[in-house]
mmCIF file of C-alpha atoms and ligand atoms in Angstrom:
data_model
loop_
_atom_site.group_PDB
_atom_site.id
_atom_site.type_symbol
_atom_site.label_atom_id
_atom_site.label_comp_id
_atom_site.label_asym_id
_atom_site.label_seq_id
_atom_site.Cartn_x
_atom_site.Cartn_y
_atom_site.Cartn_z
ATOM 1 C CA MET A 24 123.232 72.352 103.294
ATOM 2 C CA GLU A 25 123.153 76.100 102.917
ATOM 3 C CA ILE A 26 119.725 77.670 102.526
ATOM 4 C CA TYR A 27 118.907 81.342 102.116
ATOM 5 C CA ALA A 28 115.354 81.705 103.426
ATOM 6 C CA ASP A 29 115.319 85.424 104.182
ATOM 7 C CA ASN A 30 114.131 86.822 100.872
ATOM 8 C CA ALA A 31 111.815 89.295 102.592
ATOM 9 C CA ALA A 32 114.900 91.004 104.078
ATOM 10 C CA THR A 33 116.711 91.108 100.762
ATOM 11 C CA THR A 34 117.257 88.935 97.714
ATOM 12 C CA LYS A 35 120.340 87.793 95.838
ATOM 13 C CA ILE A 36 120.968 89.983 92.812
ATOM 14 C CA SER A 37 120.079 88.289 89.526
ATOM 15 C CA ASP A 38 122.574 87.694 86.726
ATOM 16 C CA VAL A 39 120.619 89.896 84.309
ATOM 17 C CA ALA A 40 120.691 92.798 86.785
ATOM 18 C CA LYS A 41 124.408 92.378 87.442
ATOM 19 C CA ALA A 42 125.292 92.189 83.756
ATOM 20 C CA ALA A 43 123.179 95.248 82.942
ATOM 21 C CA MET A 44 124.905 97.234 85.701
ATOM 22 C CA VAL A 45 128.427 96.350 84.567
ATOM 23 C CA GLU A 46 127.523 97.207 80.994
ATOM 24 C CA CYS A 47 126.018 100.509 82.143
ATOM 25 C CA MET A 48 129.079 101.494 84.161
ATOM 26 C CA ASP A 49 131.266 100.873 81.123
ATOM 27 C CA ALA A 50 129.139 102.205 78.318
ATOM 28 C CA SER A 51 126.865 104.790 79.959
ATOM 29 C CA PHE A 52 129.040 106.384 82.624
ATOM 30 C CA GLY A 53 128.008 109.911 81.658
ATOM 31 C CA ASN A 54 125.727 112.169 83.675
ATOM 32 C CA PRO A 55 122.232 112.027 82.168
ATOM 33 C CA SER A 56 121.965 115.798 82.671
ATOM 34 C CA SER A 57 125.056 116.557 80.557
ATOM 35 C CA LEU A 58 124.452 117.960 77.076
ATOM 36 C CA HIS A 59 127.373 116.196 75.346
ATOM 37 C CA SER A 60 127.060 112.826 73.694
ATOM 38 C CA ALA A 61 128.252 110.814 76.743
ATOM 39 C CA GLY A 62 125.518 112.510 78.784
ATOM 40 C CA GLN A 63 122.927 111.925 76.115
ATOM 41 C CA LYS A 64 123.859 108.257 75.957
ATOM 42 C CA ALA A 65 123.298 107.998 79.729
ATOM 43 C CA ALA A 66 120.005 109.880 79.379
ATOM 44 C CA ALA A 67 118.866 107.418 76.726
ATOM 45 C CA THR A 68 119.827 104.480 78.956
ATOM 46 C CA LEU A 69 117.838 106.053 81.794
ATOM 47 C CA ALA A 70 114.825 106.515 79.524
ATOM 48 C CA VAL A 71 114.895 102.854 78.488
ATOM 49 C CA ALA A 72 114.927 101.700 82.126
ATOM 50 C CA ARG A 73 112.051 104.056 82.932
ATOM 51 C CA GLN A 74 110.050 102.728 80.007
ATOM 52 C CA LYS A 75 110.619 99.135 81.176
ATOM 53 C CA MET A 76 109.383 99.857 84.697
ATOM 54 C CA ALA A 77 106.362 101.757 83.359
ATOM 55 C CA GLN A 78 105.458 98.937 81.000
ATOM 56 C CA GLN A 79 105.427 96.351 83.789
ATOM 57 C CA LEU A 80 103.226 98.563 85.957
ATOM 58 C CA GLY A 81 100.895 99.585 83.158
ATOM 59 C CA CYS A 82 101.609 103.278 83.570
ATOM 60 C CA SER A 83 103.354 105.968 81.562
ATOM 61 C CA SER A 84 107.093 106.748 81.862
ATOM 62 C CA SER A 85 106.341 110.217 83.142
ATOM 63 C CA GLU A 86 104.662 108.665 86.199
ATOM 64 C CA VAL A 87 107.870 106.893 87.309
ATOM 65 C CA ILE A 88 110.203 108.635 89.788
ATOM 66 C CA PHE A 89 113.440 106.852 90.603
ATOM 67 C CA THR A 90 114.445 106.963 94.272
ATOM 68 C CA SER A 91 116.939 105.352 96.644
ATOM 69 C CA GLY A 92 114.505 102.577 97.614
ATOM 70 C CA GLY A 93 111.334 101.694 99.462
ATOM 71 C CA THR A 94 111.916 103.942 102.438
ATOM 72 C CA GLU A 95 112.411 107.060 100.354
ATOM 73 C CA SER A 96 109.444 106.239 98.102
ATOM 74 C CA ASP A 97 107.145 105.777 101.107
ATOM 75 C CA ASN A 98 108.341 109.036 102.660
ATOM 76 C CA GLN A 99 107.948 110.966 99.436
ATOM 77 C CA ALA A 100 104.436 109.652 98.766
ATOM 78 C CA ILE A 101 103.261 110.441 102.282
ATOM 79 C CA PHE A 102 104.817 113.884 102.578
ATOM 80 C CA SER A 103 103.598 114.830 99.100
ATOM 81 C CA ALA A 104 100.023 113.807 99.897
ATOM 82 C CA ALA A 105 100.248 115.644 103.223
ATOM 83 C CA ALA A 106 101.394 118.843 101.503
ATOM 84 C CA LEU A 107 98.457 118.608 99.092
ATOM 85 C CA GLY A 108 96.090 117.857 101.961
ATOM 86 C CA GLU A 109 97.306 120.772 104.010
ATOM 87 C CA LYS A 110 96.651 123.161 101.119
ATOM 88 C CA ALA A 111 93.103 121.864 100.866
ATOM 89 C CA GLY A 112 92.564 122.041 104.633
ATOM 90 C CA LYS A 113 92.553 118.244 104.962
ATOM 91 C CA LYS A 114 94.848 116.939 107.652
ATOM 92 C CA HIS A 115 93.619 113.418 108.357
ATOM 93 C CA ILE A 116 95.341 110.234 107.157
ATOM 94 C CA VAL A 117 94.219 106.605 107.371
ATOM 95 C CA SER A 118 96.718 103.740 107.587
ATOM 96 C CA SER A 119 97.153 100.505 109.537
ATOM 97 C CA CYS A 120 99.196 99.561 112.572
ATOM 98 C CA ALA A 121 100.962 96.774 110.646
ATOM 99 C CA GLU A 122 102.636 99.053 108.081
ATOM 100 C CA HIS A 123 106.397 99.170 107.566
ATOM 101 C CA HIS A 124 108.283 101.631 109.779
ATOM 102 C CA ALA A 125 109.047 103.736 106.687
ATOM 103 C CA VAL A 126 105.318 104.517 106.652
ATOM 104 C CA LEU A 127 104.612 104.538 110.387
ATOM 105 C CA HIS A 128 107.518 106.818 111.273
ATOM 106 C CA ALA A 129 106.716 109.218 108.432
ATOM 107 C CA LEU A 130 103.126 109.400 109.706
ATOM 108 C CA HIS A 131 104.412 109.986 113.223
ATOM 109 C CA ARG A 132 106.380 112.978 111.994
ATOM 110 C CA LEU A 133 103.198 114.384 110.433
ATOM 111 C CA GLU A 134 101.365 114.005 113.732
ATOM 112 C CA GLY A 135 103.922 116.396 115.167
ATOM 113 C CA GLN A 136 102.869 118.837 112.451
ATOM 114 C CA GLY A 137 99.195 118.827 113.335
ATOM 115 C CA PHE A 138 98.008 115.914 111.206
ATOM 116 C CA GLU A 139 95.634 113.366 112.652
ATOM 117 C CA VAL A 140 96.414 109.744 111.827
ATOM 118 C CA THR A 141 93.968 106.850 112.193
ATOM 119 C CA LEU A 142 95.821 103.527 112.361
ATOM 120 C CA LEU A 143 93.343 100.751 111.655
ATOM 121 C CA PRO A 144 93.722 97.761 113.980
ATOM 122 C CA MET A 145 94.613 94.428 112.399
ATOM 123 C CA PRO A 146 92.407 91.389 112.826
ATOM 124 C CA GLU A 147 94.207 88.141 113.678
ATOM 125 C CA SER A 148 94.105 87.183 109.978
ATOM 126 C CA GLY A 149 96.316 90.170 109.159
ATOM 127 C CA VAL A 150 93.927 91.177 106.388
ATOM 128 C CA LEU A 151 92.023 94.479 106.618
ATOM 129 C CA SER A 152 88.315 94.747 105.997
ATOM 130 C CA PRO A 153 87.564 97.337 103.287
ATOM 131 C CA GLU A 154 84.303 98.230 105.075
ATOM 132 C CA GLU A 155 86.169 99.086 108.243
ATOM 133 C CA LEU A 156 88.560 101.222 106.253
ATOM 134 C CA GLU A 157 85.683 103.037 104.610
ATOM 135 C CA GLY A 158 84.223 103.727 108.044
ATOM 136 C CA ALA A 159 87.433 105.484 109.072
ATOM 137 C CA LEU A 160 87.327 107.987 106.185
ATOM 138 C CA ARG A 161 86.333 111.560 107.017
ATOM 139 C CA GLU A 162 85.601 114.777 105.178
ATOM 140 C CA ASP A 163 89.148 115.910 105.948
ATOM 141 C CA THR A 164 90.943 112.678 104.973
ATOM 142 C CA CYS A 165 93.660 113.446 102.421
ATOM 143 C CA LEU A 166 95.416 110.072 102.170
ATOM 144 C CA VAL A 167 94.997 106.362 102.711
ATOM 145 C CA THR A 168 98.292 104.465 102.859
ATOM 146 C CA ILE A 169 97.997 100.672 103.066
ATOM 147 C CA MET A 170 100.690 98.181 102.084
ATOM 148 C CA MET A 171 99.919 95.726 99.295
ATOM 149 C CA ALA A 172 101.549 92.824 101.140
ATOM 150 C CA ASN A 173 103.067 92.632 104.585
ATOM 151 C CA ASN A 174 106.817 92.017 104.668
ATOM 152 C CA GLU A 175 106.666 90.089 107.948
ATOM 153 C CA ILE A 176 103.591 87.881 107.860
ATOM 154 C CA GLY A 177 103.074 87.985 104.086
ATOM 155 C CA THR A 178 99.375 88.854 104.175
ATOM 156 C CA VAL A 179 97.956 90.467 101.047
ATOM 157 C CA GLN A 180 95.543 93.381 101.445
ATOM 158 C CA PRO A 181 92.461 93.902 99.248
ATOM 159 C CA VAL A 182 94.057 96.886 97.523
ATOM 160 C CA ALA A 183 91.645 96.965 94.545
ATOM 161 C CA GLU A 184 88.635 97.212 96.875
ATOM 162 C CA ILE A 185 90.382 99.822 98.970
ATOM 163 C CA GLY A 186 91.217 101.683 95.757
ATOM 164 C CA SER A 187 87.560 101.787 94.695
ATOM 165 C CA ILE A 188 86.547 103.112 98.108
ATOM 166 C CA CYS A 189 89.223 105.816 98.043
ATOM 167 C CA ARG A 190 88.277 106.867 94.513
ATOM 168 C CA ALA A 191 84.600 107.110 95.502
ATOM 169 C CA HIS A 192 85.517 109.363 98.434
ATOM 170 C CA GLY A 193 88.042 111.449 96.511
ATOM 171 C CA VAL A 194 90.925 110.373 98.747
ATOM 172 C CA LEU A 195 94.422 109.568 97.456
ATOM 173 C CA LEU A 196 95.624 105.975 97.849
ATOM 174 C CA HIS A 197 99.293 105.158 98.349
ATOM 175 C CA THR A 198 100.383 101.540 98.625
ATOM 176 C CA ASP A 199 103.743 100.272 99.812
ATOM 177 C CA ALA A 200 104.185 97.425 97.313
ATOM 178 C CA VAL A 201 107.808 96.714 98.273
ATOM 179 C CA ALA A 202 107.068 93.228 99.633
ATOM 180 C CA ALA A 203 104.559 92.482 96.860
ATOM 181 C CA GLY A 204 106.542 93.602 93.811
ATOM 182 C CA GLY A 205 107.419 90.657 91.572
ATOM 183 C CA TYR A 206 105.356 88.177 93.617
ATOM 184 C CA ILE A 207 101.773 89.249 92.935
ATOM 185 C CA PRO A 208 100.318 91.210 90.003
ATOM 186 C CA ILE A 209 100.279 95.003 90.211
ATOM 187 C CA GLU A 210 98.003 97.004 87.932
ATOM 188 C CA VAL A 211 97.830 100.598 89.030
ATOM 189 C CA ASP A 212 94.746 101.491 86.954
ATOM 190 C CA LEU A 213 92.739 98.381 87.728
ATOM 191 C CA GLN A 214 93.549 98.629 91.445
ATOM 192 C CA LYS A 215 92.941 102.401 91.432
ATOM 193 C CA ILE A 216 96.304 103.125 93.021
ATOM 194 C CA ASP A 217 97.475 106.760 93.003
ATOM 195 C CA MET A 218 100.984 106.234 94.364
ATOM 196 C CA LEU A 219 103.038 103.060 94.801
ATOM 197 C CA SER A 220 106.462 102.248 96.232
ATOM 198 C CA LEU A 221 108.896 99.601 94.977
ATOM 199 C CA SER A 222 112.435 98.630 95.988
ATOM 200 C CA ALA A 223 114.818 96.771 93.676
ATOM 201 C CA HIS A 224 116.641 94.686 96.277
ATOM 202 C CA LYS A 225 113.417 92.890 97.209
ATOM 203 C CA PHE A 226 113.064 91.458 93.681
ATOM 204 C CA HIS A 227 116.630 90.416 92.839
ATOM 205 C CA GLY A 228 117.795 93.887 91.840
ATOM 206 C CA PRO A 229 120.525 95.980 93.487
ATOM 207 C CA LYS A 230 120.266 97.687 96.891
ATOM 208 C CA GLY A 231 119.758 101.424 97.296
ATOM 209 C CA VAL A 232 117.421 101.975 94.377
ATOM 210 C CA GLY A 233 113.661 101.961 93.994
ATOM 211 C CA MET A 234 110.837 103.925 92.490
ATOM 212 C CA LEU A 235 107.683 105.800 93.254
ATOM 213 C CA TYR A 236 104.766 105.621 90.884
ATOM 214 C CA ALA A 237 102.718 108.814 91.075
ATOM 215 C CA ARG A 238 99.615 109.107 88.924
ATOM 216 C CA LYS A 239 99.632 111.960 86.396
ATOM 217 C CA GLY A 240 98.272 115.136 87.932
ATOM 218 C CA ILE A 241 99.397 114.407 91.492
ATOM 219 C CA LYS A 242 101.848 117.072 92.549
ATOM 220 C CA VAL A 243 104.814 115.261 94.051
ATOM 221 C CA THR A 244 107.214 117.309 96.141
ATOM 222 C CA SER A 245 110.946 116.588 96.256
ATOM 223 C CA LEU A 246 112.280 115.505 99.642
ATOM 224 C CA LEU A 247 115.653 116.988 98.714
ATOM 225 C CA GLU A 248 116.630 120.448 97.540
ATOM 226 C CA GLY A 249 118.954 120.513 94.558
ATOM 227 C CA GLY A 250 118.917 119.972 90.820
ATOM 228 C CA SER A 251 115.901 119.378 88.626
ATOM 229 C CA GLN A 252 116.426 115.667 87.988
ATOM 230 C CA GLU A 253 113.360 113.417 87.693
ATOM 231 C CA GLY A 254 111.259 116.293 86.435
ATOM 232 C CA GLY A 255 112.059 118.301 89.557
ATOM 233 C CA LYS A 256 110.616 115.603 91.784
ATOM 234 C CA ARG A 257 113.855 114.057 93.037
ATOM 235 C CA ALA A 258 116.976 116.173 93.161
ATOM 236 C CA GLY A 259 120.410 114.568 92.775
ATOM 237 C CA THR A 260 122.261 112.769 89.989
ATOM 238 C CA GLU A 261 120.440 109.536 89.206
ATOM 239 C CA ASN A 262 121.840 106.218 90.436
ATOM 240 C CA LEU A 263 122.091 105.064 86.840
ATOM 241 C CA PRO A 264 123.763 101.651 87.400
ATOM 242 C CA GLY A 265 121.203 100.901 90.117
ATOM 243 C CA ILE A 266 118.269 101.950 87.963
ATOM 244 C CA VAL A 267 119.628 100.016 84.992
ATOM 245 C CA GLY A 268 119.947 96.917 87.213
ATOM 246 C CA MET A 269 116.469 97.301 88.657
ATOM 247 C CA ALA A 270 114.608 97.362 85.335
ATOM 248 C CA PRO A 271 115.634 93.936 83.932
ATOM 249 C CA ALA A 272 115.348 92.406 87.416
ATOM 250 C CA PHE A 273 111.734 93.578 87.567
ATOM 251 C CA GLU A 274 111.023 92.440 84.017
ATOM 252 C CA GLN A 275 112.367 89.016 84.878
ATOM 253 C CA VAL A 276 110.343 88.535 88.071
ATOM 254 C CA CYS A 277 107.200 89.771 86.336
ATOM 255 C CA ALA A 278 107.727 87.429 83.386
ATOM 256 C CA GLY A 279 108.156 84.440 85.705
ATOM 257 C CA MET A 280 105.549 85.521 88.258
ATOM 258 C CA ARG A 281 102.732 83.146 87.372
ATOM 259 C CA GLU A 282 104.948 80.079 87.121
ATOM 260 C CA ASN A 283 106.955 80.933 90.226
ATOM 261 C CA ALA A 284 103.798 81.582 92.235
ATOM 262 C CA VAL A 285 102.558 78.067 91.535
ATOM 263 C CA SER A 286 105.765 76.313 92.597
ATOM 264 C CA LEU A 287 106.380 78.682 95.524
ATOM 265 C CA THR A 288 102.873 78.168 96.845
ATOM 266 C CA THR A 289 103.378 74.402 96.771
ATOM 267 C CA LEU A 290 106.655 74.706 98.686
ATOM 268 C CA ARG A 291 105.169 77.247 101.113
ATOM 269 C CA ASP A 292 102.221 74.995 101.890
ATOM 270 C CA ARG A 293 104.477 71.992 102.423
ATOM 271 C CA LEU A 294 106.592 74.050 104.823
ATOM 272 C CA ILE A 295 103.496 75.334 106.658
ATOM 273 C CA GLU A 296 102.158 71.814 106.979
ATOM 274 C CA GLY A 297 105.482 70.490 108.275
ATOM 275 C CA LEU A 298 105.926 73.237 110.863
ATOM 276 C CA SER A 299 102.298 73.001 112.002
ATOM 277 C CA ALA A 300 103.143 69.514 113.275
ATOM 278 C CA ILE A 301 105.355 71.088 115.964
ATOM 279 C CA PRO A 302 103.251 71.148 119.154
ATOM 280 C CA HIS A 303 102.094 74.560 120.385
ATOM 281 C CA SER A 304 102.926 76.374 117.162
ATOM 282 C CA VAL A 305 100.783 78.782 115.173
ATOM 283 C CA LEU A 306 100.960 80.255 111.682
ATOM 284 C CA ASN A 307 100.951 84.051 111.646
ATOM 285 C CA GLY A 308 98.720 85.653 109.053
ATOM 286 C CA ASP A 309 95.956 84.256 106.907
ATOM 287 C CA ARG A 310 96.624 80.829 105.433
ATOM 288 C CA LEU A 311 95.452 81.787 101.921
ATOM 289 C CA ALA A 312 95.651 85.573 101.495
ATOM 290 C CA ARG A 313 99.441 85.529 101.741
ATOM 291 C CA LEU A 314 102.479 85.919 99.513
ATOM 292 C CA PRO A 315 103.464 82.703 97.741
ATOM 293 C CA GLY A 316 106.845 82.393 99.486
ATOM 294 C CA ASN A 317 106.058 83.608 103.020
ATOM 295 C CA VAL A 318 105.963 81.375 106.106
ATOM 296 C CA ASN A 319 105.792 82.936 109.569
ATOM 297 C CA PHE A 320 105.261 80.963 112.773
ATOM 298 C CA CYS A 321 105.230 81.498 116.509
ATOM 299 C CA PHE A 322 106.428 78.698 118.793
ATOM 300 C CA GLU A 323 105.499 78.784 122.441
ATOM 301 C CA GLY A 324 108.243 78.728 125.059
ATOM 302 C CA ILE A 325 111.246 79.778 122.964
ATOM 303 C CA GLU A 326 113.219 82.871 121.994
ATOM 304 C CA GLY A 327 113.401 83.830 118.319
ATOM 305 C CA GLU A 328 117.018 84.961 118.568
ATOM 306 C CA SER A 329 118.283 81.617 119.883
ATOM 307 C CA LEU A 330 116.255 79.876 117.218
ATOM 308 C CA LEU A 331 117.901 81.988 114.498
ATOM 309 C CA LEU A 332 121.415 81.358 115.783
ATOM 310 C CA LEU A 333 120.957 77.603 115.986
ATOM 311 C CA LEU A 334 119.347 77.505 112.534
ATOM 312 C CA ASP A 335 122.235 79.563 111.166
ATOM 313 C CA GLN A 336 124.616 76.889 112.486
ATOM 314 C CA LYS A 337 122.596 74.366 110.493
ATOM 315 C CA GLY A 338 123.028 76.479 107.359
ATOM 316 C CA ILE A 339 119.586 78.106 107.375
ATOM 317 C CA ARG A 340 119.411 81.908 107.059
ATOM 318 C CA ALA A 341 116.090 82.964 108.528
ATOM 319 C CA SER A 342 114.570 85.899 110.349
ATOM 320 C CA SER A 343 112.559 86.600 113.446
ATOM 321 C CA GLY A 344 110.275 89.549 112.842
ATOM 322 C CA SER A 345 111.725 92.070 110.401
ATOM 323 C CA ALA A 346 115.370 92.987 109.996
ATOM 324 C CA CYS A 347 114.442 96.436 111.238
ATOM 325 C CA THR A 348 112.976 95.200 114.512
ATOM 326 C CA SER A 349 115.594 92.591 115.312
ATOM 327 C CA GLY A 350 118.331 94.071 117.437
ATOM 328 C CA SER A 351 115.745 95.877 119.517
ATOM 329 C CA LEU A 352 114.063 94.318 122.517
ATOM 330 C CA GLU A 353 110.566 95.182 121.355
ATOM 331 C CA PRO A 354 109.021 92.289 119.465
ATOM 332 C CA SER A 355 107.644 92.855 115.969
ATOM 333 C CA HIS A 356 104.865 95.474 115.920
ATOM 334 C CA VAL A 357 103.127 93.407 113.248
ATOM 335 C CA LEU A 358 102.864 90.328 115.463
ATOM 336 C CA LEU A 359 101.619 92.500 118.329
ATOM 337 C CA ALA A 360 99.110 94.090 115.937
ATOM 338 C CA ILE A 361 97.549 90.717 115.062
ATOM 339 C CA GLY A 362 97.160 90.020 118.762
ATOM 340 C CA ARG A 363 100.143 87.878 119.665
ATOM 341 C CA PRO A 364 101.200 88.541 123.273
ATOM 342 C CA HIS A 365 104.762 89.838 123.835
ATOM 343 C CA GLU A 366 106.285 86.519 124.941
ATOM 344 C CA ILE A 367 104.725 84.677 121.994
ATOM 345 C CA ALA A 368 105.766 87.344 119.486
ATOM 346 C CA HIS A 369 109.355 86.886 120.704
ATOM 347 C CA GLY A 370 109.257 83.239 119.648
ATOM 348 C CA SER A 371 108.625 83.937 115.973
ATOM 349 C CA LEU A 372 110.312 82.636 112.857
ATOM 350 C CA ARG A 373 110.005 83.956 109.314
ATOM 351 C CA LEU A 374 111.137 81.832 106.373
ATOM 352 C CA THR A 375 110.794 83.476 102.963
ATOM 353 C CA LEU A 376 111.456 81.425 99.845
ATOM 354 C CA ASP A 377 112.356 82.394 96.292
ATOM 355 C CA HIS A 378 112.273 80.771 92.833
ATOM 356 C CA THR A 379 115.440 78.787 93.586
ATOM 357 C CA SER A 380 113.938 77.069 96.666
ATOM 358 C CA THR A 381 113.501 73.305 96.440
ATOM 359 C CA TYR A 382 111.543 70.447 98.065
ATOM 360 C CA LYS A 383 114.787 69.173 99.513
ATOM 361 C CA GLU A 384 115.433 72.502 101.197
ATOM 362 C CA VAL A 385 111.904 72.670 102.562
ATOM 363 C CA ASP A 386 112.172 69.185 104.050
ATOM 364 C CA TYR A 387 115.557 70.006 105.557
ATOM 365 C CA MET A 388 114.078 73.170 107.114
ATOM 366 C CA ILE A 389 111.125 71.297 108.613
ATOM 367 C CA GLU A 390 113.495 68.758 110.165
ATOM 368 C CA ALA A 391 115.950 71.408 111.419
ATOM 369 C CA VAL A 392 113.310 73.722 112.905
ATOM 370 C CA SER A 393 111.585 70.794 114.644
ATOM 371 C CA GLN A 394 114.884 69.693 116.212
ATOM 372 C CA VAL A 395 115.967 73.172 117.246
ATOM 373 C CA VAL A 396 112.591 74.080 118.764
ATOM 374 C CA ALA A 397 112.618 70.827 120.762
ATOM 375 C CA ARG A 398 116.179 71.468 121.962
ATOM 376 C CA LEU A 399 115.445 75.060 123.008
ATOM 377 C CA ARG A 400 112.326 73.962 124.850
ATOM 378 C CA GLU A 401 114.351 71.397 126.815
ATOM 379 C CA MET A 402 116.465 74.272 128.129
ATOM 380 C CA SER A 403 113.612 76.714 128.682
ATOM 381 C CA PRO A 404 112.337 77.405 132.219
ATOM 382 C CA VAL A 405 109.128 78.762 130.678
ATOM 383 C CA TRP A 406 108.585 75.471 128.892
ATOM 384 C CA ARG A 407 109.156 73.545 132.136
ATOM 385 C CA ASP A 408 106.490 75.655 133.844
ATOM 386 C CA LEU A 409 104.115 74.922 130.989
ATOM 387 C CA LEU A 410 104.786 71.183 131.225
ATOM 388 C CA GLU A 411 104.298 71.241 134.982
ATOM 389 C CA GLY A 412 101.039 73.141 134.637
ATOM 390 C CA LYS A 413 102.352 76.208 136.515
ATOM 391 C CA ARG A 414 101.563 78.298 133.469
ATOM 392 C CA GLU A 415 98.869 78.111 130.808
ATOM 393 C CA TYR A 416 99.653 77.534 127.159
ATOM 394 C CA VAL A 417 98.805 80.533 124.982
ATOM 395 C CA ILE A 418 99.125 78.506 121.769
ATOM 396 C CA GLN A 419 97.088 75.301 121.981
HETATM 397 C C1 LIG B 515 112.049 96.450 102.655
HETATM 398 C C2 LIG B 515 110.790 97.208 102.782
HETATM 399 C C3 LIG B 515 110.779 98.618 102.818
HETATM 400 C C4 LIG B 515 112.057 99.410 102.797
HETATM 401 O O1 LIG B 515 112.673 99.357 101.540
HETATM 402 P P1 LIG B 515 114.218 99.787 101.398
HETATM 403 O O2 LIG B 515 114.465 99.784 99.936
HETATM 404 O O3 LIG B 515 115.006 98.743 102.107
HETATM 405 O O4 LIG B 515 114.339 101.145 101.986
HETATM 406 C C5 LIG B 515 109.574 99.259 102.912
HETATM 407 N N1 LIG B 515 108.417 98.573 102.959
HETATM 408 C C6 LIG B 515 108.370 97.235 102.908
HETATM 409 C C7 LIG B 515 107.052 96.535 102.935
HETATM 410 C C8 LIG B 515 109.554 96.499 102.837
HETATM 411 O O5 LIG B 515 109.507 95.166 102.807
#
């Protein structure tokens, strides 16, 4: 059996996205900035895609800026808010220590430029308390940036409550909705979101394209110097095939969201229940306030990397921490943030499902993970120490 269970890293492109891209490359190959008819055709195609994205988000087309993906959108939102803050003499930003590196590293750069950043600690549940966030706001706070859902442990933040708090204090709210997009509802007005990042390859669109929503009236600065594309907010010829692939992919996931959430949640819960039966295992992140397809566990006494390799041999594509952290020796900053000790964080496994996942696959994964964990423990000196009582179990 071959099972792709790493949808939080990237998703398989959908047929509608692929078809739209091929059609676009044939029929709308012009440069949207050109004045001749081929250019105007491309410009019209671009406008249609923009309208589709805006419609799904409940915003206006003029509030959509196409970018190269989640990372660029996060950077642009943060640096734009910082520029506005600096002008107003406000150089304090509130975020959390479980954000994506695209946010954390951008904030780190701002610290080098005299900004002060408060990173809220994460409770073990992985869900922030809005009251605690409110307590961190100051007179000089110019931005709150909190992700809508965590890409590693799948926890969903109370963005609407956070939005109300930010609005009441006159502070801009940016949310990285890259992991949430297409899985949970987004309504920028209702949730009082000022800026929001999305990335197409996380919802069955192509890689290298995304968007930033920026509420009307917020002055967004271009990260790049160049032409006046995207209303002067993002220089460079638009990635038209990418954008044209992203729009129908997003429409499709939004249309199927409610139905998919129900079946995904059932599969997720079955998988959580099955893996919980493994001794000395723990689910990472709140059991309920989590994305419908996200399962993330720590198993005592094993190494995540070995687990991944053995699962890969059994046909299961999974992840340990995020794709960005694997390959480095440091365990996932998110798992550390929710209080998992280093050695436990190293023994983590993330399985992320999509609408094609089945009961059969879930049952196969439960069986395979149980076998592989048992086999790795047999070979583990740490596990032997635990069995012999020379070391205390961290996970009961
Ligand atoms: C994947 C991801 C990003 C980065 O998006 P790219 O399009 O790959 O640059 C940012 N934030 C979150 C939460 C993500 O899951």
